[in-house]
XYZ file of C-alpha atoms in Angstrom:
542
model
C 4.220 -33.294 -18.361
C 6.164 -31.600 -20.867
C 7.806 -34.568 -23.563
C 10.906 -34.000 -24.601
C 11.776 -33.595 -28.275
C 13.816 -37.236 -29.625
C 17.091 -35.184 -30.002
C 17.162 -34.297 -26.255
C 16.686 -37.454 -25.064
C 19.072 -40.210 -23.976
C 21.990 -38.128 -24.083
C 23.674 -38.923 -21.564
C 27.745 -39.393 -21.405
C 27.153 -42.881 -21.902
C 24.510 -43.279 -24.999
C 26.428 -40.762 -26.922
C 29.881 -42.618 -26.220
C 28.585 -46.188 -27.465
C 26.448 -44.005 -30.536
C 30.189 -42.585 -31.285
C 31.359 -45.759 -30.828
C 29.360 -48.173 -32.585
C 29.425 -45.872 -35.973
C 33.105 -46.906 -36.247
C 33.950 -50.707 -37.978
C 34.284 -53.518 -35.902
C 37.577 -54.441 -37.014
C 38.834 -51.296 -34.675
C 39.920 -51.523 -31.206
C 37.956 -50.019 -28.892
C 38.328 -50.999 -25.569
C 38.563 -48.544 -23.082
C 41.762 -47.141 -23.035
C 41.994 -47.582 -26.685
C 43.226 -44.646 -28.309
C 39.540 -44.008 -30.281
C 38.095 -44.570 -27.061
C 40.453 -42.007 -25.452
C 39.592 -39.428 -27.821
C 35.845 -39.910 -27.624
C 35.089 -40.133 -24.758
C 36.211 -35.752 -24.314
C 33.769 -35.412 -27.102
C 30.989 -37.231 -25.094
C 31.334 -35.309 -22.554
C 30.943 -32.260 -24.001
C 28.163 -33.099 -26.139
C 26.110 -34.319 -22.934
C 26.943 -31.004 -22.045
C 25.051 -29.649 -24.770
C 22.202 -31.296 -24.563
C 22.186 -29.847 -20.809
C 22.069 -26.601 -22.122
C 19.591 -27.051 -25.315
C 17.315 -28.827 -22.913
C 17.537 -25.484 -19.808
C 17.332 -23.021 -23.196
C 13.576 -24.577 -23.401
C 13.335 -24.541 -20.415
C 13.803 -20.841 -20.160
C 11.470 -19.790 -23.067
C 8.624 -20.938 -21.599
C 6.865 -18.807 -18.527
C 6.001 -21.004 -17.134
C 9.226 -22.687 -16.086
C 11.330 -19.885 -16.675
C 13.089 -17.668 -13.919
C 14.969 -14.465 -12.979
C 16.188 -12.288 -15.797
C 15.097 -14.693 -18.693
C 11.035 -13.653 -17.128
C 11.958 -10.984 -17.297
C 12.796 -10.788 -20.905
C 10.123 -12.550 -21.712
C 7.265 -10.606 -19.927
C 9.027 -7.299 -21.855
C 8.376 -8.592 -25.275
C 4.511 -8.025 -23.764
C 5.258 -4.798 -21.943
C 5.250 -5.610 -18.402
C 7.586 -5.307 -16.197
C 8.826 -6.453 -12.905
C 7.725 -4.659 -9.542
C 10.259 -2.815 -8.566
C 11.154 -2.465 -4.435
C 9.291 0.546 -3.220
C 11.199 2.273 -0.274
C 10.112 2.575 3.043
C 9.023 6.227 4.694
C 7.675 7.668 8.285
C 9.457 10.225 9.942
C 12.245 11.315 12.478
C 12.624 12.775 15.541
C 16.054 14.859 16.891
C 16.618 15.970 20.298
C 19.008 18.654 21.318
C 20.078 21.971 20.637
C 17.733 24.862 20.264
C 18.239 26.285 16.244
C 20.133 22.796 15.634
C 20.200 22.302 12.271
C 20.026 19.013 11.005
C 20.746 18.875 6.687
C 18.998 16.681 4.244
C 20.235 13.218 3.582
C 21.670 12.737 7.173
C 21.786 8.932 7.280
C 20.060 7.193 10.519
C 19.407 4.091 11.188
C 18.239 0.963 13.771
C 20.283 -1.256 16.009
C 22.015 -4.369 14.284
C 21.590 -7.517 16.220
C 24.431 -9.729 15.677
C 22.460 -12.467 17.582
C 19.856 -13.403 15.300
C 22.130 -12.072 12.418
C 19.378 -8.513 11.906
C 21.562 -6.033 10.129
C 20.839 -1.939 10.450
C 18.415 -0.613 8.264
C 18.925 2.747 7.180
C 17.147 5.966 5.882
C 17.926 8.857 5.286
C 16.439 12.917 5.789
C 14.452 13.845 2.939
C 14.551 17.814 4.162
C 16.823 20.204 6.050
C 15.274 20.556 9.479
C 15.851 23.033 12.389
C 15.148 22.188 16.387
C 12.724 24.903 17.682
C 12.874 26.320 20.899
C 11.868 23.283 22.710
C 15.292 20.903 21.237
C 12.935 18.591 18.821
C 12.680 18.668 15.028
C 11.153 16.214 12.924
C 11.332 15.088 9.236
C 10.535 12.838 6.119
C 12.675 10.189 6.230
C 13.004 7.493 3.468
C 14.858 3.943 3.441
C 18.344 3.578 1.906
C 17.207 0.365 -0.105
C 14.100 -0.939 -1.196
C 11.862 -4.559 0.746
C 9.866 -4.027 3.423
C 12.705 -4.507 5.473
C 12.307 -0.799 6.071
C 9.364 -1.013 7.339
C 10.237 -0.988 11.275
C 8.170 -0.475 14.184
C 8.741 2.521 16.476
C 11.360 3.712 18.336
C 13.320 0.910 16.095
C 15.609 3.717 14.994
C 18.458 5.234 17.283
C 21.690 5.944 15.680
C 23.035 9.009 13.996
C 25.315 7.168 11.748
C 27.919 10.594 11.706
C 27.831 12.244 15.171
C 26.043 15.942 14.380
C 26.757 18.572 16.663
C 23.906 20.378 19.363
C 21.957 15.613 18.336
C 21.646 14.438 21.337
C 18.522 11.560 19.869
C 17.179 10.568 17.052
C 14.226 8.148 16.957
C 11.231 7.510 14.933
C 7.865 7.926 17.262
C 5.989 5.419 15.097
C 6.614 2.556 12.335
C 8.156 3.431 8.800
C 5.797 1.993 6.748
C 5.298 1.702 2.944
C 8.000 -0.105 1.946
C 7.862 -3.775 -0.371
C 9.934 -5.842 -1.774
C 10.995 -6.627 -5.951
C 8.222 -8.875 -7.034
C 9.155 -12.198 -6.952
C 8.882 -15.011 -10.016
C 5.978 -16.105 -9.582
C 3.230 -12.920 -8.890
C 5.595 -11.701 -11.610
C 4.716 -15.244 -14.483
C 1.115 -14.733 -12.986
C 0.708 -11.166 -14.383
C 2.162 -12.622 -17.315
C -0.200 -15.072 -17.846
C -2.946 -12.910 -16.956
C -1.979 -10.846 -19.796
C -1.689 -13.357 -22.588
C -4.681 -15.188 -21.636
C -6.820 -12.229 -20.985
C -8.225 -10.868 -25.102
C -8.260 -7.203 -24.606
C -10.772 -5.323 -26.325
C -9.565 -1.582 -25.737
C -10.803 -1.527 -22.067
C -12.329 -4.692 -20.545
C -12.423 -6.352 -17.446
C -9.032 -7.952 -18.994
C -7.102 -4.672 -19.509
C -8.678 -3.246 -16.341
C -7.322 -6.118 -14.379
C -3.956 -5.323 -15.959
C -3.790 -1.952 -15.240
C -4.503 -2.328 -11.470
C -1.781 -4.656 -11.251
C 1.006 -2.972 -12.792
C 0.839 -0.634 -9.500
C 2.952 -1.317 -6.495
C 1.394 -2.835 -3.632
C -1.882 -4.361 -5.412
C -2.539 -7.364 -4.993
C -5.899 -8.021 -6.782
C -8.818 -5.835 -8.107
C -12.641 -6.882 -8.429
C -13.469 -5.096 -11.376
C -17.141 -3.471 -11.085
C -18.887 -2.369 -14.337
C -21.798 -0.059 -14.506
C -20.467 0.322 -10.780
C -22.850 3.921 -10.409
C -24.625 3.452 -13.933
C -23.917 3.809 -17.580
C -20.442 5.035 -18.651
C -18.481 4.163 -15.273
C -16.134 1.437 -14.071
C -15.702 0.427 -10.155
C -12.534 -0.115 -8.786
C -11.604 -1.494 -5.505
C -8.554 -3.018 -4.312
C -6.911 -4.899 -1.880
C -2.782 -5.113 -1.161
C -0.227 -7.241 -1.402
C -1.564 -9.200 2.305
C -5.500 -9.305 0.511
C -6.697 -6.985 2.502
C -8.189 -3.663 1.881
C -5.590 -1.436 -0.073
C -4.861 2.107 2.145
C -6.012 4.582 0.425
C -2.635 6.308 -1.130
C -2.982 3.433 -3.245
C -6.289 3.658 -3.987
C -5.518 6.875 -5.120
C -2.643 5.433 -6.817
C -4.249 4.020 -8.951
C -6.648 6.340 -9.666
C -3.628 7.978 -10.981
C -2.579 5.408 -12.793
C -5.463 4.300 -14.535
C -7.774 7.284 -15.306
C -6.553 10.858 -13.278
C -9.246 12.488 -10.770
C -9.819 16.012 -11.194
C -8.076 18.158 -8.609
C -7.297 21.651 -7.373
C -4.368 22.689 -5.076
C -5.326 26.248 -3.336
C -2.126 27.919 -1.325
C -3.179 29.297 3.130
C -3.351 32.860 0.533
C -6.301 31.730 -0.511
C -8.739 31.493 2.296
C -9.950 34.577 4.277
C -8.726 34.311 7.835
C -11.020 35.486 10.456
C -12.034 34.820 14.689
C -8.546 35.112 17.139
C -5.710 34.143 16.816
C -4.760 33.338 13.275
C -2.823 35.006 11.063
C 0.515 34.531 8.092
C 3.692 33.126 9.521
C 6.160 32.930 6.839
C 9.022 31.788 9.664
C 7.925 27.852 8.822
C 11.099 26.475 7.038
C 8.560 23.637 5.713
C 5.802 25.234 3.798
C 5.964 24.876 0.182
C 6.078 28.704 -0.368
C 7.326 29.797 2.916
C 4.271 30.866 3.798
C 1.494 29.181 6.262
C -1.426 30.146 8.114
C -0.979 29.769 12.006
C -3.669 29.601 14.448
C -2.853 30.007 17.948
C -4.983 29.849 21.147
C -6.796 32.626 21.747
C -9.028 33.087 24.999
C -10.822 35.786 23.107
C -12.789 33.252 21.299
C -11.628 30.145 18.097
C -9.231 31.474 15.115
C -11.823 30.593 11.178
C -10.009 30.201 8.033
C -12.522 30.495 5.325
C -11.884 29.476 1.442
C -15.446 30.991 -0.142
C -16.725 30.018 -3.477
C -15.403 26.766 -3.265
C -17.527 25.955 -6.242
C -16.163 27.874 -8.415
C -12.472 26.702 -8.188
C -14.087 23.552 -9.096
C -15.212 21.226 -12.019
C -18.585 21.366 -12.464
C -18.451 17.847 -12.137
C -20.897 16.161 -9.379
C -19.852 13.128 -7.838
C -17.352 12.626 -3.768
C -14.849 14.847 -4.238
C -11.852 14.731 -1.428
C -10.598 17.340 0.575
C -7.007 17.115 1.872
C -6.021 20.117 4.088
C -2.184 20.346 4.989
C -1.628 21.173 8.764
C 1.188 20.353 11.153
C 1.579 21.794 14.801
C 3.778 22.554 17.000
C 3.680 19.526 19.148
C 0.516 15.970 18.996
C 1.121 15.385 22.320
C -3.110 16.965 22.597
C -5.339 14.920 22.674
C -8.057 17.291 23.633
C -9.996 17.916 20.061
C -8.179 21.165 18.001
C -9.323 21.446 15.245
C -12.446 20.663 12.792
C -12.864 21.341 9.045
C -15.506 20.491 6.245
C -17.010 22.142 3.667
C -20.522 24.046 3.893
C -22.828 24.048 1.454
C -24.971 27.309 1.468
C -27.273 26.244 -0.804
C -28.354 23.409 1.884
C -27.375 25.555 5.118
C -25.875 23.036 6.252
C -22.336 20.371 6.463
C -21.685 19.081 2.723
C -22.925 15.070 2.998
C -20.298 12.637 2.156
C -22.375 10.749 -0.658
C -25.413 11.598 -2.524
C -27.866 9.786 0.030
C -26.061 9.823 2.863
C -26.897 11.943 6.146
C -23.322 11.992 7.633
C -21.768 15.897 7.807
C -18.650 16.429 5.145
C -16.434 17.582 8.363
C -13.602 16.060 10.259
C -12.976 16.493 13.815
C -8.974 16.452 15.050
C -6.582 16.491 18.311
C -3.102 16.933 17.639
C -2.388 13.377 18.061
C -4.476 12.961 15.113
C -1.859 15.554 12.946
C 2.265 15.694 12.273
C 4.248 18.373 13.640
C 6.036 18.742 9.845
C 4.207 19.716 6.452
C 5.193 15.795 5.071
C 5.906 15.884 1.686
C 7.581 12.662 1.119
C 10.346 13.719 -0.895
C 8.130 15.545 -3.290
C 7.107 19.016 -3.675
C 4.207 18.520 -5.441
C 1.005 18.688 -3.078
C -1.439 15.910 -5.285
C 1.379 13.252 -4.766
C 2.538 14.360 -1.418
C -0.728 14.359 -0.510
C -1.950 10.543 -0.354
C 0.824 10.508 2.806
C -1.314 13.392 4.783
C -3.167 12.104 7.379
C -6.455 13.662 7.848
C -9.236 14.355 5.108
C -13.086 14.414 4.575
C -15.248 13.729 1.633
C -17.784 15.562 0.188
C -20.606 15.186 -2.111
C -21.251 17.623 -4.667
C -23.554 17.145 -7.091
C -22.199 20.359 -9.408
C -23.664 23.144 -8.433
C -24.577 23.948 -4.244
C -22.549 26.725 -3.390
C -20.304 25.108 -1.419
C -17.453 26.909 1.714
C -14.194 25.083 3.057
C -14.044 26.149 6.574
C -11.239 25.438 9.471
C -12.202 26.204 12.719
C -9.290 26.471 15.569
C -11.300 25.420 18.547
C -10.676 26.251 22.515
C -10.593 22.658 23.854
C -6.703 22.853 23.733
C -4.908 25.302 25.041
C -1.446 24.774 24.067
C -1.073 23.768 20.664
C -0.277 25.879 17.975
C -1.839 24.343 14.743
C -0.116 25.813 10.778
C -1.490 24.911 7.045
C 0.830 25.217 4.509
C -2.304 24.464 1.651
C -5.370 22.583 0.493
C -5.348 19.841 -2.454
C -9.194 18.768 -3.936
C -9.907 15.982 -5.289
C -12.018 13.933 -7.202
C -13.198 10.501 -6.025
C -13.360 9.904 -9.959
C -11.958 10.115 -13.363
C -11.811 13.191 -15.482
C -13.309 10.421 -18.189
C -10.646 12.362 -21.069
C -8.332 9.292 -21.359
C -5.370 10.933 -19.955
C -4.567 7.248 -18.115
C -4.774 3.916 -19.283
C -9.172 3.621 -18.991
C -10.634 4.848 -22.641
C -11.877 8.539 -22.907
C -15.669 8.612 -21.647
C -15.169 6.023 -19.102
C -15.877 7.817 -15.282
C -13.548 4.924 -13.028
C -13.261 5.841 -9.346
C -10.553 3.742 -7.832
C -11.688 2.585 -4.040
C -10.001 0.271 -1.241
C -12.046 -3.033 -0.812
C -15.385 -2.696 0.697
C -14.161 -4.355 4.200
C -16.490 -7.193 6.182
C -15.079 -7.547 9.281
C -15.597 -10.943 11.247
C -16.928 -11.668 14.575
C -16.252 -14.951 15.752
C -17.324 -15.801 19.217
C -16.897 -19.912 20.374
C -16.546 -21.750 23.630
C -13.480 -24.413 23.310
C -13.349 -27.907 24.651
C -9.614 -28.428 24.803
C -7.627 -31.911 25.852
C -6.209 -31.380 29.755
C -3.230 -29.784 30.418
C -2.594 -27.384 26.648
C -1.809 -24.296 26.898
C -5.072 -22.223 25.699
C -3.639 -19.101 24.981
C -1.294 -20.973 22.440
C -4.352 -23.166 21.238
C -6.615 -19.387 20.381
C -3.837 -18.024 19.305
C -3.431 -20.329 16.404
C -7.002 -20.580 15.488
C -7.084 -16.871 15.072
C -4.080 -17.199 12.541
C -6.042 -19.819 10.923
C -8.958 -18.145 10.923
C -6.951 -15.300 9.294
C -5.020 -17.424 6.490
C -8.851 -18.877 5.584
C -10.577 -15.509 5.193
C -7.391 -14.214 3.317
C -7.526 -17.259 1.024
C -11.393 -15.797 0.090
C -10.540 -12.580 -1.406
C -11.488 -11.434 -4.645
C -12.508 -15.121 -4.993
C -15.760 -16.212 -7.364
C -17.137 -18.142 -4.103
C -16.179 -15.251 -1.879
C -19.155 -16.597 0.936
C -17.862 -17.248 4.434
C -18.258 -20.821 5.230
C -19.623 -21.207 8.316
C -19.488 -25.249 8.484
C -15.330 -24.211 7.095
C -14.748 -22.088 10.457
C -15.597 -24.651 12.399
C -13.540 -26.994 11.077
C -10.501 -24.876 11.153
C -11.403 -25.419 14.682
C -11.621 -29.073 15.211
C -7.987 -29.535 12.788
C -6.280 -27.512 15.294
C -4.046 -29.820 17.599
C -5.535 -29.664 21.250
C -9.419 -29.079 20.281
C -11.049 -32.202 21.297
C -14.494 -30.068 20.718
C -15.891 -26.818 20.808
C -20.076 -25.763 22.027
C -21.921 -25.726 18.674
C -24.333 -23.940 19.854
C -22.636 -20.916 21.501
C -20.590 -20.576 17.797
C -21.402 -17.766 15.740
C -20.264 -15.347 13.262
C -21.204 -11.848 13.275
C -23.893 -12.837 15.409
C -25.607 -15.494 13.009
C -25.129 -19.156 12.548
C -25.431 -19.157 8.862
C -22.834 -18.340 6.270
C -22.046 -14.717 6.152
C -22.876 -13.593 2.620
C -19.869 -11.303 0.925
C -19.868 -9.373 -2.508
C -17.758 -9.070 -5.075
C -16.629 -6.266 -3.662
C -15.924 -6.787 -0.485
C -13.368 -8.774 1.406
C -13.912 -10.214 4.748
C -11.603 -9.441 7.857
C -10.839 -11.122 10.142
C -12.317 -9.040 13.561
C -12.666 -9.997 17.052
C -12.287 -13.427 17.903
C -14.221 -14.112 21.398
C -12.801 -18.016 23.600
C -15.264 -17.939 25.636
């Protein structure tokens, strides 16, 4: 417990008043109501107030007890800044008259609910959109204010703040996401203490942990030295809910700490082939107003190839990621529309997803997995924007084999038109040139934490008359909370007995059948490695 210095102890109004009276000659009238008493009383009040503020100065000067802007100032002394709120993003669909135009910056909103005091959440469109011949158009949106409040469910956005001619309706077909609240005092204090208590040594584990946690959306990380051999560092990240981070967050960390190799190529680089493929200059949301169009043709498939891809990539062995920037005329299609992947000419087959993997580096996607617009999310830089593109394929390259990107418009879907704006290639490892935070010569790879699903099966014995569904839901929530608490802890194994105790501690549960209680089809603890995170999977109550 903090001990106040003597000069701040016993500094009440009464104590100060008594000390001042005691310092005066005894032959003076010092009774309450006397001239002397009345003269000293206001001073005693102010001196007591001054002592209170002196204690406050001390409190606000130490990270363990300070708050708000004072904590910001303390952190700034060590180069630490509070993470700002992040605005949620998504997409909105307008419907109305063909050719109707919606300007960039148009405000749309959710409905307010006065009954529960829920305000309307406003978003703005990030680019212009013109309704297509079907009377529909989709565009990126961003919340006006940062924070988790911008993460709204599908179809929650229904309002145009200002009516627009030719527009009959507006809604978000998918939930908006990515909104994060401003970093709170507790999280900022934790980062400060981690920084000052960790010895920085030009790229040690403490440095990497400090750098990782400076990126918005990161809740923690496992730093793995020599992860892929000498001179390499593996970083595995979780989000603020302590679940494996999204690939977008992992890539943001990668670019911040140790930028990867990148290559952006426009549609004009690809060689067209087959049927139904042509250059289209009418798509207004294409970055350079040019894209490849893949229309259905009953005469055969359409293709586009990036030949001699290996000549364009830096000669660096490792795992790479290819992200084609597609859009479709409609996301309704459920049959396979497009196949894309990396062909290895040197081995006469698809490249693999890893050096020892047998999985082909190829993806097949229906229209429902794509977007109906080119997504730049407010950034015209494809490298930044590509983190939000919905499809990609990882491929391993030894730095020598001859590679080719192959895109094929399949014939299963006979109605959807496909467009390609550009293609982004990114290494899943750093350039090791010291452009970010990491030292020169270190090869850094940032990935989401490896997810270990925990499937649980159990037979419950509950009190008669109990709400079984409520009990089951409570147990699931407790399971999830327990597993989350283990994320990147030193002792992160999932304990069989702890899960059993959670069941017994739930109100309404009398007992459970231990002979039928299994986690991942076992009655043993689940071992979780340092770069892994246990995540609740299927829970089956029998």
